[in-house]
Amino acid sequence: MGLKFERVAVIGAGVSGLAAARHLIDYGLDVTIYERSSNPGGVWAYDERKPLEYRYPSVLPSIAGLYPEADSDCEDVTSQSEFPQEEILKLKHAPPGPAYFGLTTNIPSKLQEMKDHPWKEGTGDFVNVKVVGEYLSDYAKRFHLERFLKYNTKVETISKVNGRWIVRSKLLTRTHDGNVEFLEHEEAFDKVVVASGHYHANRVPDIKGLKEWKRNHPERVMHSKSYRRPEELADQNVLLIGGSVSSTDIAREINGVAKTVYQSTRGGQFDLPLSFLPPSAKRVGECVSFEFETNNEGRGVAHLKDGTTLSDIDKVIVCTGYHISYPFLHSYHNDLISPAEANETVLVTDGTQVHNLHKDIFYIPDPTLAFVGTAYYVSTFSLFEFQAIALAAVFAGKAYLPREEEMREEYRLRVIEKGFGRAFHALNEGREPEYVRELVDWINSDAVSSGGRKVEGHSEEWLKEDEIKMVKLRQRFEKKKQEEKQEESPRIYNLTSEGKFRNSEFQLFNGSGNNRALEEQTVG
């Protein structure tokens, strides 16, 4: 007998949360979706407002997504004092996401299409953030998810008490006289789905002098999450910290607008090829310290590891990514140990991966707690929906989990194969279709005995298109060293497909800044 009358809490109404809710509801479960903002879509719900900045530095994942109690410890990109108290309360309750005005997808829309929800006729292969936001809003409407949504409701804590999950939340509302107030609420659930995404808890490294510069001149230092438009950096000397996706994309956006663009990197494994930068941008080595010049309107000086000094810096943008952080599951964090030291119950250590999940979904010690959207380097909408389908089948009693010791052994072998950190969740190099096949085969096999629904996996057309993309990406990155040695590297790399979606082009980067596209889409 299925468990279709059990209550399930879904945390987040982005891609992952909407997909999870849709398929859980299809199985007849009683679903409540918590969303702290006022719209569905998660990071794809564009918000022109800038978030308040978190702590500088921000190196502890368990508190990285939380604002300090004292306003003096929470600096705004410009100045927190410029905001009325009401706006500060709203920004802390539901911080705007990282999407910027020119953000465009770089995975063809057909590869991102969700089940039973085609893109509107005439939708291009690569679309602006607002088009994606509308697509997800329409998804919520098509499957009548709005009536299950609790907007403006932030989850404060989730804890297991007497066999049930207690979700404590805070609703932002208004009093009769129009003032902002918060109403606390508590509900009990049988199961919980965490679909809160990865792009809310800023990672800010502890670089000497950065905290002091930020404190004294907050307008001079910001995290990439606060970037919105290139015009805000017009005629400025800009230093980008980090060499991966957000840094490279901002460099392309502000090319020709900013006076000078520097990109500082440590030469890490996630740095993009130098050829992805616009020709005028300058890649430099690691920054080891900063100082600001009071007599120069707070402009700064950056000292590099190789002894080089960069002067007259108008703006530093910290593009060092985000911590995986679940502040509402604080007791499942341990900031004091490395990933290799993780025990069999911890979820997050250094903020680079989620521990102890079966197939990146089910919490092995207690599979009534599950996650959607942990994977990196995937066609996010499609992959996350397959995770949601598997999750719903299990929660409805139509697919069965292995015994705990079997899940533990599979997890152990995966750790041996992939190691720790962000790469643990990576499904690049052709792993995504293989992972989906595993989920689909599992669900369909159990459906024979459970009477559950069978699931259709990726179509042949989808697989062919995805393989073309992967081959071209692999070729591109294999040429990284050669490209970096070339005096003039190609600045445009379009991959024309041949399959069902033959009109699509895989636009990786356009150094002119005209086609603003992220190389990596992993938002949930």
Short mmCIF file of C-alpha atoms in Angstrom, two decimals:
data_model
loop_
_atom_site.label_atom_id
_atom_site.label_comp_id
_atom_site.label_asym_id
_atom_site.label_seq_id
_atom_site.Cartn_x
_atom_site.Cartn_y
_atom_site.Cartn_z
CA MET A 1 0.00 0.00 0.00
CA GLY A 2 1.36 3.42 -0.94
CA LEU A 3 1.99 6.23 1.51
CA LYS A 4 0.04 8.75 -0.52
CA PHE A 5 -1.58 10.50 2.45
CA GLU A 6 1.68 11.38 4.12
CA ARG A 7 2.66 15.03 4.38
CA VAL A 8 5.75 16.27 2.54
CA ALA A 9 7.47 19.65 2.95
CA VAL A 10 9.36 20.99 -0.06
CA ILE A 11 11.89 23.71 0.73
CA GLY A 12 12.26 26.09 -2.21
CA ALA A 13 10.24 26.89 -5.33
CA GLY A 14 13.01 26.98 -7.90
CA VAL A 15 13.46 24.39 -10.63
CA SER A 16 14.13 21.57 -8.15
CA GLY A 17 11.32 22.41 -5.78
CA LEU A 18 8.69 22.91 -8.48
CA ALA A 19 9.60 19.63 -10.16
CA ALA A 20 9.59 17.76 -6.86
CA ALA A 21 6.23 19.20 -5.86
CA ARG A 22 4.64 18.46 -9.22
CA HIS A 23 5.56 14.77 -9.17
CA LEU A 24 4.83 14.28 -5.47
CA ILE A 25 1.37 15.74 -6.01
CA ASP A 26 0.87 13.50 -9.05
CA TYR A 27 1.34 10.54 -6.73
CA GLY A 28 -1.27 11.94 -4.37
CA LEU A 29 0.95 13.08 -1.52
CA ASP A 30 0.02 16.06 0.66
CA VAL A 31 2.59 18.71 -0.29
CA THR A 32 3.48 22.10 1.15
CA ILE A 33 6.07 24.25 -0.67
CA TYR A 34 7.99 26.87 1.32
CA GLU A 35 9.38 29.82 -0.64
CA ARG A 36 10.87 32.83 1.11
CA SER A 37 10.44 35.18 -1.86
CA SER A 38 7.16 36.24 -3.48
CA ASN A 39 7.63 34.41 -6.79
CA PRO A 40 8.50 30.94 -8.10
CA GLY A 41 11.66 30.34 -10.11
CA GLY A 42 14.44 30.50 -7.54
CA VAL A 43 17.57 32.10 -8.98
CA TRP A 44 15.79 32.52 -12.31
CA ALA A 45 13.29 34.94 -10.76
CA TYR A 46 15.22 38.09 -11.67
CA ASP A 47 15.34 40.79 -9.01
CA GLU A 48 16.92 44.15 -9.82
CA ARG A 49 17.60 44.79 -6.13
CA LYS A 50 21.01 43.96 -4.72
CA PRO A 51 21.30 41.69 -1.70
CA LEU A 52 22.85 42.84 1.53
CA GLU A 53 26.35 41.44 1.87
CA TYR A 54 27.15 38.64 4.30
CA ARG A 55 30.15 38.46 6.63
CA TYR A 56 33.63 39.25 5.35
CA PRO A 57 35.27 36.80 5.26
CA SER A 58 32.69 34.02 4.88
CA VAL A 59 34.42 30.70 5.36
CA LEU A 60 32.05 28.74 7.63
CA PRO A 61 29.26 27.07 5.61
CA SER A 62 26.86 26.60 8.52
CA ILE A 63 26.46 30.36 8.97
CA ALA A 64 27.41 31.58 5.49
CA GLY A 65 23.80 32.09 4.48
CA LEU A 66 22.82 33.88 7.68
CA TYR A 67 23.01 37.60 8.33
CA PRO A 68 24.71 38.70 11.54
CA GLU A 69 22.40 39.80 14.32
CA ALA A 70 24.04 43.23 14.46
CA ASP A 71 23.37 45.46 11.46
CA SER A 72 26.86 46.91 11.85
CA ASP A 73 28.29 43.53 10.85
CA CYS A 74 26.18 43.30 7.71
CA GLU A 75 27.40 45.69 5.06
CA ASP A 76 25.47 46.60 1.94
CA VAL A 77 27.10 46.91 -1.47
CA THR A 78 26.70 50.67 -1.27
CA SER A 79 25.69 51.51 2.28
CA GLN A 80 23.13 49.78 4.42
CA SER A 81 22.20 53.12 5.95
CA GLU A 82 20.76 54.19 2.59
CA PHE A 83 17.96 51.65 2.97
CA PRO A 84 14.92 52.21 5.19
CA GLN A 85 14.65 49.68 8.02
CA GLU A 86 11.66 48.00 6.37
CA GLU A 87 13.65 47.29 3.21
CA ILE A 88 16.52 45.86 5.27
CA LEU A 89 14.10 43.47 6.97
CA LYS A 90 12.74 42.34 3.60
CA LEU A 91 16.22 41.89 2.10
CA LYS A 92 17.33 39.80 5.05
CA HIS A 93 14.21 37.66 4.94
CA ALA A 94 14.41 36.91 1.21
CA PRO A 95 17.71 38.07 -0.33
CA PRO A 96 17.68 38.69 -4.09
CA GLY A 97 19.46 35.98 -6.07
CA PRO A 98 22.60 36.14 -8.23
CA ALA A 99 20.94 36.53 -11.64
CA TYR A 100 22.04 39.67 -13.49
CA PHE A 101 20.19 41.60 -16.16
CA GLY A 102 22.06 40.14 -19.13
CA LEU A 103 22.18 36.52 -17.94
CA THR A 104 21.45 34.10 -20.76
CA THR A 105 21.28 30.33 -20.82
CA ASN A 106 23.99 28.48 -22.69
CA ILE A 107 22.36 25.08 -22.90
CA PRO A 108 19.80 24.83 -25.73
CA SER A 109 16.24 25.17 -24.51
CA LYS A 110 15.27 21.79 -25.97
CA LEU A 111 17.80 20.07 -23.72
CA GLN A 112 16.36 21.94 -20.75
CA GLU A 113 12.71 21.24 -21.47
CA MET A 114 10.70 19.80 -18.58
CA LYS A 115 8.20 16.99 -19.06
CA ASP A 116 4.78 18.00 -20.41
CA HIS A 117 5.85 21.64 -20.44
CA PRO A 118 7.25 22.76 -23.81
CA TRP A 119 8.83 26.14 -24.27
CA LYS A 120 6.65 28.69 -26.01
CA GLU A 121 6.68 28.54 -29.78
CA GLY A 122 9.47 30.66 -31.19
CA THR A 123 11.68 30.39 -28.08
CA GLY A 124 15.32 30.58 -29.07
CA ASP A 125 18.03 28.13 -28.14
CA PHE A 126 19.61 30.56 -25.68
CA VAL A 127 17.29 32.82 -23.74
CA ASN A 128 17.44 35.63 -21.21
CA VAL A 129 16.86 35.09 -17.50
CA LYS A 130 13.43 36.71 -17.71
CA VAL A 131 12.29 34.20 -20.35
CA VAL A 132 13.42 31.37 -18.08
CA GLY A 133 11.64 32.96 -15.14
CA GLU A 134 8.41 33.10 -17.14
CA TYR A 135 8.87 29.46 -18.20
CA LEU A 136 9.08 28.35 -14.57
CA SER A 137 6.21 30.59 -13.51
CA ASP A 138 4.10 29.03 -16.27
CA TYR A 139 5.18 25.59 -15.04
CA ALA A 140 3.82 26.38 -11.58
CA LYS A 141 0.54 27.52 -13.12
CA ARG A 142 0.22 24.58 -15.53
CA PHE A 143 0.47 22.04 -12.72
CA HIS A 144 -1.54 24.13 -10.23
CA LEU A 145 1.34 24.41 -7.80
CA GLU A 146 0.42 27.89 -6.62
CA ARG A 147 -2.21 26.54 -4.22
CA PHE A 148 0.46 24.46 -2.47
CA LEU A 149 2.92 27.35 -2.17
CA LYS A 150 3.61 29.40 0.93
CA TYR A 151 5.24 32.55 -0.42
CA ASN A 152 7.22 34.99 1.71
CA THR A 153 7.82 32.13 4.14
CA LYS A 154 11.37 31.47 5.26
CA VAL A 155 12.22 28.13 6.85
CA GLU A 156 14.10 28.75 10.08
CA THR A 157 14.74 25.23 11.37
CA ILE A 158 13.97 21.63 10.50
CA SER A 159 14.32 18.97 13.17
CA LYS A 160 13.22 15.38 13.73
CA VAL A 161 11.01 15.01 16.82
CA ASN A 162 9.21 11.78 17.75
CA GLY A 163 9.46 10.38 14.24
CA ARG A 164 8.22 13.47 12.38
CA TRP A 165 9.95 16.44 10.83
CA ILE A 166 9.11 19.72 12.53
CA VAL A 167 9.41 22.70 10.19
CA ARG A 168 9.55 26.08 11.88
CA SER A 169 9.03 29.01 9.55
CA LYS A 170 8.59 32.76 9.53
CA LEU A 171 6.08 34.53 7.28
CA LEU A 172 6.73 38.11 6.19
CA THR A 173 3.46 39.99 6.21
CA ARG A 174 2.04 43.39 7.11
CA THR A 175 0.03 44.72 10.00
CA HIS A 176 -3.22 46.62 9.57
CA ASP A 177 -1.30 49.89 9.61
CA GLY A 178 1.05 48.69 6.86
CA ASN A 179 4.14 47.86 8.87
CA VAL A 180 6.21 44.75 8.19
CA GLU A 181 5.82 41.96 10.72
CA PHE A 182 6.85 38.31 10.95
CA LEU A 183 4.57 35.48 11.99
CA GLU A 184 6.19 32.32 13.26
CA HIS A 185 4.64 28.96 12.49
CA GLU A 186 5.35 25.31 13.11
CA GLU A 187 4.15 22.26 11.15
CA ALA A 188 4.86 18.54 11.29
CA PHE A 189 5.66 16.47 8.20
CA ASP A 190 6.44 12.85 7.46
CA LYS A 191 9.03 13.67 4.84
CA VAL A 192 11.11 16.66 3.73
CA VAL A 193 12.58 17.60 0.34
CA VAL A 194 15.39 20.15 0.39
CA ALA A 195 15.41 22.03 -2.91
CA SER A 196 16.94 25.33 -1.80
CA GLY A 197 19.76 25.43 -4.36
CA HIS A 198 23.44 26.31 -4.10
CA TYR A 199 23.52 30.01 -4.86
CA HIS A 200 22.62 31.84 -1.68
CA ALA A 201 25.56 31.48 0.76
CA ASN A 202 28.47 33.58 -0.50
CA ARG A 203 31.95 32.15 -0.23
CA VAL A 204 34.34 35.00 0.64
CA PRO A 205 37.99 34.08 1.22
CA ASP A 206 40.01 35.45 4.11
CA ILE A 207 42.43 37.68 2.20
CA LYS A 208 44.43 40.10 4.31
CA GLY A 209 42.98 43.59 4.22
CA LEU A 210 39.75 42.68 2.38
CA LYS A 211 37.54 42.79 5.46
CA GLU A 212 38.90 46.19 6.51
CA TRP A 213 38.49 47.62 3.02
CA LYS A 214 34.91 46.36 2.88
CA ARG A 215 34.12 47.79 6.32
CA ASN A 216 35.51 51.24 5.56
CA HIS A 217 34.44 51.52 1.92
CA PRO A 218 31.62 49.02 1.30
CA GLU A 219 30.94 50.48 -2.14
CA ARG A 220 34.41 49.36 -3.29
CA VAL A 221 34.03 45.63 -2.56
CA MET A 222 31.21 43.24 -3.43
CA HIS A 223 30.46 39.61 -4.14
CA SER A 224 29.47 38.64 -7.68
CA LYS A 225 25.98 37.84 -6.37
CA SER A 226 25.41 41.60 -6.21
CA TYR A 227 26.39 42.33 -9.82
CA ARG A 228 23.49 43.43 -12.02
CA ARG A 229 24.50 45.61 -14.99
CA PRO A 230 27.79 46.60 -16.68
CA GLU A 231 26.94 50.30 -16.51
CA GLU A 232 27.54 50.32 -12.77
CA LEU A 233 31.24 49.69 -13.48
CA ALA A 234 31.67 52.26 -16.25
CA ASP A 235 35.15 53.82 -16.47
CA GLN A 236 36.38 51.91 -13.42
CA ASN A 237 39.41 49.76 -12.77
CA VAL A 238 37.88 46.44 -11.76
CA LEU A 239 39.60 43.47 -10.12
CA LEU A 240 37.77 40.14 -10.30
CA ILE A 241 38.82 37.54 -7.73
CA GLY A 242 38.47 34.03 -9.16
CA GLY A 243 38.87 32.52 -12.59
CA SER A 244 35.75 30.44 -13.07
CA VAL A 245 32.33 31.07 -14.58
CA SER A 246 31.00 34.16 -12.78
CA SER A 247 34.32 35.98 -13.00
CA THR A 248 34.76 35.26 -16.69
CA ASP A 249 31.18 36.15 -17.50
CA ILE A 250 31.36 39.49 -15.69
CA ALA A 251 34.66 40.22 -17.46
CA ARG A 252 32.88 39.73 -20.77
CA GLU A 253 29.91 41.83 -19.69
CA ILE A 254 31.98 44.84 -18.64
CA ASN A 255 34.44 44.59 -21.53
CA GLY A 256 34.48 47.99 -23.23
CA VAL A 257 32.57 49.58 -20.36
CA ALA A 258 35.06 49.37 -17.51
CA LYS A 259 38.38 51.17 -17.88
CA THR A 260 40.54 48.17 -16.94
CA VAL A 261 39.60 44.58 -16.07
CA TYR A 262 41.89 42.30 -14.06
CA GLN A 263 41.12 38.69 -13.25
CA SER A 264 43.07 37.24 -10.35
CA THR A 265 43.32 33.44 -10.11
CA ARG A 266 45.25 30.81 -8.18
CA GLY A 267 45.41 28.51 -11.21
CA GLY A 268 42.78 26.14 -9.79
CA GLN A 269 41.08 23.23 -11.51
CA PHE A 270 37.87 25.20 -12.11
CA ASP A 271 39.58 28.16 -13.83
CA LEU A 272 38.33 28.64 -17.36
CA PRO A 273 40.78 28.89 -20.27
CA LEU A 274 42.43 32.25 -20.70
CA SER A 275 41.00 32.42 -24.22
CA PHE A 276 37.50 32.73 -22.74
CA LEU A 277 38.38 36.20 -21.47
CA PRO A 278 37.90 39.21 -23.74
CA PRO A 279 41.18 40.38 -25.32
CA SER A 280 41.41 43.52 -23.18
CA ALA A 281 41.07 41.71 -19.83
CA LYS A 282 44.27 40.85 -17.99
CA ARG A 283 44.68 37.63 -16.04
CA VAL A 284 46.98 38.01 -13.04
CA GLY A 285 48.13 35.79 -10.21
CA GLU A 286 46.73 35.21 -6.74
CA CYS A 287 45.95 38.21 -4.50
CA VAL A 288 47.54 37.88 -1.06
CA SER A 289 46.60 41.23 0.48
CA PHE A 290 44.76 44.50 -0.03
CA GLU A 291 45.02 47.98 1.33
CA PHE A 292 42.83 51.01 0.71
CA GLU A 293 43.87 54.61 0.20
CA THR A 294 41.90 57.05 2.31
CA ASN A 295 43.36 59.97 0.39
CA ASN A 296 42.20 58.43 -2.92
CA GLU A 297 38.48 58.12 -2.17
CA GLY A 298 38.95 54.63 -0.78
CA ARG A 299 40.42 53.13 -3.93
CA GLY A 300 42.59 50.12 -3.28
CA VAL A 301 45.90 48.46 -3.91
CA ALA A 302 46.16 44.72 -4.51
CA HIS A 303 49.36 42.82 -3.76
CA LEU A 304 49.86 39.63 -5.75
CA LYS A 305 51.72 36.50 -4.72
CA ASP A 306 54.33 37.05 -7.42
CA GLY A 307 55.19 40.49 -6.02
CA THR A 308 53.18 42.50 -8.52
CA THR A 309 51.15 45.45 -7.25
CA LEU A 310 47.89 46.66 -8.82
CA SER A 311 47.04 50.25 -7.90
CA ASP A 312 44.07 52.56 -8.19
CA ILE A 313 41.48 49.76 -8.01
CA ASP A 314 37.96 51.21 -8.05
CA LYS A 315 36.10 47.97 -7.42
CA VAL A 316 36.85 44.43 -6.29
CA ILE A 317 34.28 41.78 -7.19
CA VAL A 318 34.69 38.56 -5.25
CA CYS A 319 33.84 35.77 -7.70
CA THR A 320 34.72 32.81 -5.52
CA GLY A 321 31.36 31.10 -5.61
CA TYR A 322 29.11 29.79 -2.91
CA HIS A 323 29.06 27.40 0.01
CA ILE A 324 26.66 24.52 0.05
CA SER A 325 24.75 25.54 3.13
CA TYR A 326 21.54 24.46 4.84
CA PRO A 327 21.20 26.86 7.78
CA PHE A 328 17.82 25.36 8.69
CA LEU A 329 19.60 22.00 9.18
CA HIS A 330 22.31 23.45 11.37
CA SER A 331 22.87 20.31 13.44
CA TYR A 332 23.78 18.41 10.26
CA HIS A 333 26.72 20.76 9.61
CA ASN A 334 30.23 20.41 10.99
CA ASP A 335 32.49 23.30 10.00
CA LEU A 336 35.43 21.98 12.00
CA ILE A 337 36.25 18.87 9.97
CA SER A 338 37.38 18.20 6.41
CA PRO A 339 35.29 16.21 3.92
CA ALA A 340 37.58 13.22 4.43
CA GLU A 341 36.72 13.28 8.14
CA ALA A 342 32.95 13.26 7.60
CA ASN A 343 31.13 10.64 9.65
CA GLU A 344 28.02 8.74 8.61
CA THR A 345 25.54 11.39 9.73
CA VAL A 346 26.99 14.78 8.74
CA LEU A 347 25.60 16.51 5.64
CA VAL A 348 27.98 19.44 5.13
CA THR A 349 31.58 20.00 6.22
CA ASP A 350 33.58 22.53 4.21
CA GLY A 351 30.67 23.56 1.98
CA THR A 352 31.87 21.86 -1.21
CA GLN A 353 29.62 18.79 -1.16
CA VAL A 354 26.67 17.09 0.50
CA HIS A 355 27.70 13.95 2.36
CA ASN A 356 25.84 10.71 2.97
CA LEU A 357 23.32 10.83 0.13
CA HIS A 358 22.18 7.80 -1.85
CA LYS A 359 22.32 8.70 -5.55
CA ASP A 360 22.67 12.36 -4.57
CA ILE A 361 19.06 12.32 -3.33
CA PHE A 362 18.28 10.32 -0.18
CA TYR A 363 19.90 10.90 3.20
CA ILE A 364 21.21 7.43 3.98
CA PRO A 365 20.68 7.41 7.77
CA ASP A 366 17.07 8.63 7.33
CA PRO A 367 15.72 8.60 3.74
CA THR A 368 12.62 10.54 4.77
CA LEU A 369 14.96 13.51 4.25
CA ALA A 370 15.86 13.99 0.59
CA PHE A 371 17.53 16.49 -1.72
CA VAL A 372 16.97 17.58 -5.32
CA GLY A 373 19.46 19.70 -7.24
CA THR A 374 22.85 18.70 -5.85
CA ALA A 375 24.46 17.85 -9.20
CA TYR A 376 26.89 20.06 -11.13
CA TYR A 377 27.68 20.26 -14.86
CA VAL A 378 24.29 19.04 -16.06
CA SER A 379 21.28 20.13 -18.07
CA THR A 380 19.74 21.31 -14.84
CA PHE A 381 16.01 21.40 -15.59
CA SER A 382 16.00 17.95 -17.15
CA LEU A 383 18.32 16.26 -14.66
CA PHE A 384 16.64 17.72 -11.58
CA GLU A 385 13.25 16.59 -12.84
CA PHE A 386 14.46 13.00 -13.15
CA GLN A 387 15.68 13.25 -9.56
CA ALA A 388 12.27 14.58 -8.57
CA ILE A 389 10.52 11.68 -10.31
CA ALA A 390 12.69 9.13 -8.50
CA LEU A 391 12.11 10.89 -5.21
CA ALA A 392 8.33 10.96 -5.70
CA ALA A 393 8.21 7.28 -6.63
CA VAL A 394 10.08 6.31 -3.47
CA PHE A 395 8.07 8.60 -1.19
CA ALA A 396 4.86 7.18 -2.68
CA GLY A 397 5.98 3.61 -2.07
CA LYS A 398 6.23 2.81 -5.80
CA ALA A 399 10.01 2.39 -5.85
CA TYR A 400 12.13 0.85 -3.14
CA LEU A 401 15.40 1.87 -1.59
CA PRO A 402 18.09 -0.73 -0.93
CA ARG A 403 18.95 -1.65 2.63
CA GLU A 404 20.99 0.95 4.48
CA GLU A 405 24.18 -1.10 4.34
CA GLU A 406 23.80 -1.46 0.56
CA MET A 407 23.32 2.28 0.13
CA ARG A 408 26.30 2.88 2.38
CA GLU A 409 28.51 0.58 0.30
CA GLU A 410 27.47 2.23 -2.97
CA TYR A 411 28.25 5.61 -1.46
CA ARG A 412 31.63 4.40 -0.18
CA LEU A 413 32.61 3.16 -3.63
CA ARG A 414 31.57 6.45 -5.18
CA VAL A 415 33.78 8.36 -2.75
CA ILE A 416 36.70 6.15 -3.75
CA GLU A 417 35.97 6.78 -7.43
CA LYS A 418 35.33 10.53 -7.35
CA GLY A 419 36.97 11.79 -4.20
CA PHE A 420 35.68 14.64 -2.07
CA GLY A 421 34.60 18.18 -2.81
CA ARG A 422 32.67 19.72 -5.64
CA ALA A 423 33.76 17.08 -8.15
CA PHE A 424 31.86 14.48 -6.12
CA HIS A 425 28.56 15.80 -7.52
CA ALA A 426 29.87 16.48 -11.04
CA LEU A 427 28.11 14.61 -13.84
CA ASN A 428 30.23 15.85 -16.72
CA GLU A 429 32.11 13.68 -19.21
CA GLY A 430 28.97 11.80 -20.23
CA ARG A 431 27.94 10.80 -16.71
CA GLU A 432 24.59 12.60 -16.81
CA PRO A 433 22.81 10.23 -19.27
CA GLU A 434 24.25 7.23 -17.42
CA TYR A 435 22.97 8.56 -14.09
CA VAL A 436 19.50 9.17 -15.54
CA ARG A 437 19.41 5.66 -17.02
CA GLU A 438 20.16 4.26 -13.56
CA LEU A 439 17.27 6.21 -12.04
CA VAL A 440 14.85 5.27 -14.80
CA ASP A 441 15.79 1.57 -14.77
CA TRP A 442 15.38 1.47 -11.00
CA ILE A 443 11.95 3.15 -11.05
CA ASN A 444 10.66 1.03 -13.94
CA SER A 445 11.94 -2.21 -12.46
CA ASP A 446 10.19 -1.58 -9.15
CA ALA A 447 7.04 -0.41 -10.93
CA VAL A 448 6.46 -3.98 -12.11
CA SER A 449 5.87 -5.19 -8.55
CA SER A 450 4.56 -1.97 -6.99
CA GLY A 451 2.06 -1.07 -9.67
CA GLY A 452 3.81 2.26 -10.10
CA ARG A 453 4.14 4.32 -13.25
CA LYS A 454 6.89 3.63 -15.72
CA VAL A 455 9.08 6.55 -16.69
CA GLU A 456 10.43 7.47 -20.09
CA GLY A 457 14.09 8.45 -19.99
CA HIS A 458 15.99 10.68 -22.37
CA SER A 459 14.87 10.46 -26.00
CA GLU A 460 17.31 9.39 -28.69
CA GLU A 461 17.24 12.92 -30.08
CA TRP A 462 18.14 14.36 -26.69
CA LEU A 463 21.00 11.89 -26.25
CA LYS A 464 22.40 12.64 -29.68
CA GLU A 465 22.29 16.37 -29.12
CA ASP A 466 23.86 16.02 -25.69
CA GLU A 467 26.68 13.88 -27.06
CA ILE A 468 27.47 16.49 -29.70
CA LYS A 469 27.65 19.10 -26.96
CA MET A 470 29.88 16.97 -24.75
CA VAL A 471 32.30 16.11 -27.53
CA LYS A 472 32.73 19.74 -28.45
CA LEU A 473 33.13 20.83 -24.84
CA ARG A 474 35.73 18.14 -24.27
CA GLN A 475 37.68 19.26 -27.32
CA ARG A 476 37.50 22.83 -26.14
CA PHE A 477 38.92 22.13 -22.71
CA GLU A 478 41.54 19.71 -23.99
CA LYS A 479 42.99 22.61 -25.95
CA LYS A 480 43.25 24.76 -22.84
CA LYS A 481 47.02 24.79 -22.59
CA GLN A 482 47.52 25.27 -26.31
CA GLU A 483 45.06 28.16 -26.38
CA GLU A 484 46.77 29.89 -23.49
CA LYS A 485 50.02 29.84 -25.43
CA GLN A 486 48.51 31.25 -28.59
CA GLU A 487 48.95 34.94 -29.16
CA GLU A 488 45.46 35.27 -30.55
CA SER A 489 42.90 32.72 -29.41
CA PRO A 490 39.44 32.35 -30.94
CA ARG A 491 36.94 34.42 -29.03
CA ILE A 492 33.84 32.80 -30.47
CA TYR A 493 33.15 29.10 -30.35
CA ASN A 494 29.85 28.00 -31.84
CA LEU A 495 28.97 24.35 -32.20
CA THR A 496 26.38 23.63 -34.81
CA SER A 497 24.30 20.52 -34.15
CA GLU A 498 22.93 18.05 -36.62
CA GLY A 499 20.12 16.19 -34.91
CA LYS A 500 16.48 17.01 -34.31
CA PHE A 501 17.55 20.39 -32.94
CA ARG A 502 19.74 21.16 -35.93
CA ASN A 503 19.15 24.89 -35.76
CA SER A 504 20.78 25.17 -32.36
CA GLU A 505 24.29 26.42 -31.69
CA PHE A 506 26.17 25.75 -28.51
CA GLN A 507 27.53 29.20 -27.76
CA LEU A 508 30.16 28.79 -25.10
CA PHE A 509 31.52 32.30 -24.88
CA ASN A 510 31.54 35.33 -27.10
CA GLY A 511 34.40 37.61 -26.20
CA SER A 512 32.59 40.62 -27.61
CA GLY A 513 30.14 40.47 -24.72
CA ASN A 514 27.13 40.41 -27.06
CA ASN A 515 25.93 36.91 -26.21
CA ARG A 516 26.11 36.76 -22.45
CA ALA A 517 26.05 33.12 -21.50
CA LEU A 518 27.17 31.12 -18.53
CA GLU A 519 29.29 28.08 -19.34
CA GLU A 520 27.95 26.30 -16.29
CA GLN A 521 24.31 26.07 -15.33
CA THR A 522 23.76 24.36 -12.02
CA VAL A 523 21.13 26.41 -10.33
CA GLY A 524 18.17 24.81 -8.74
#
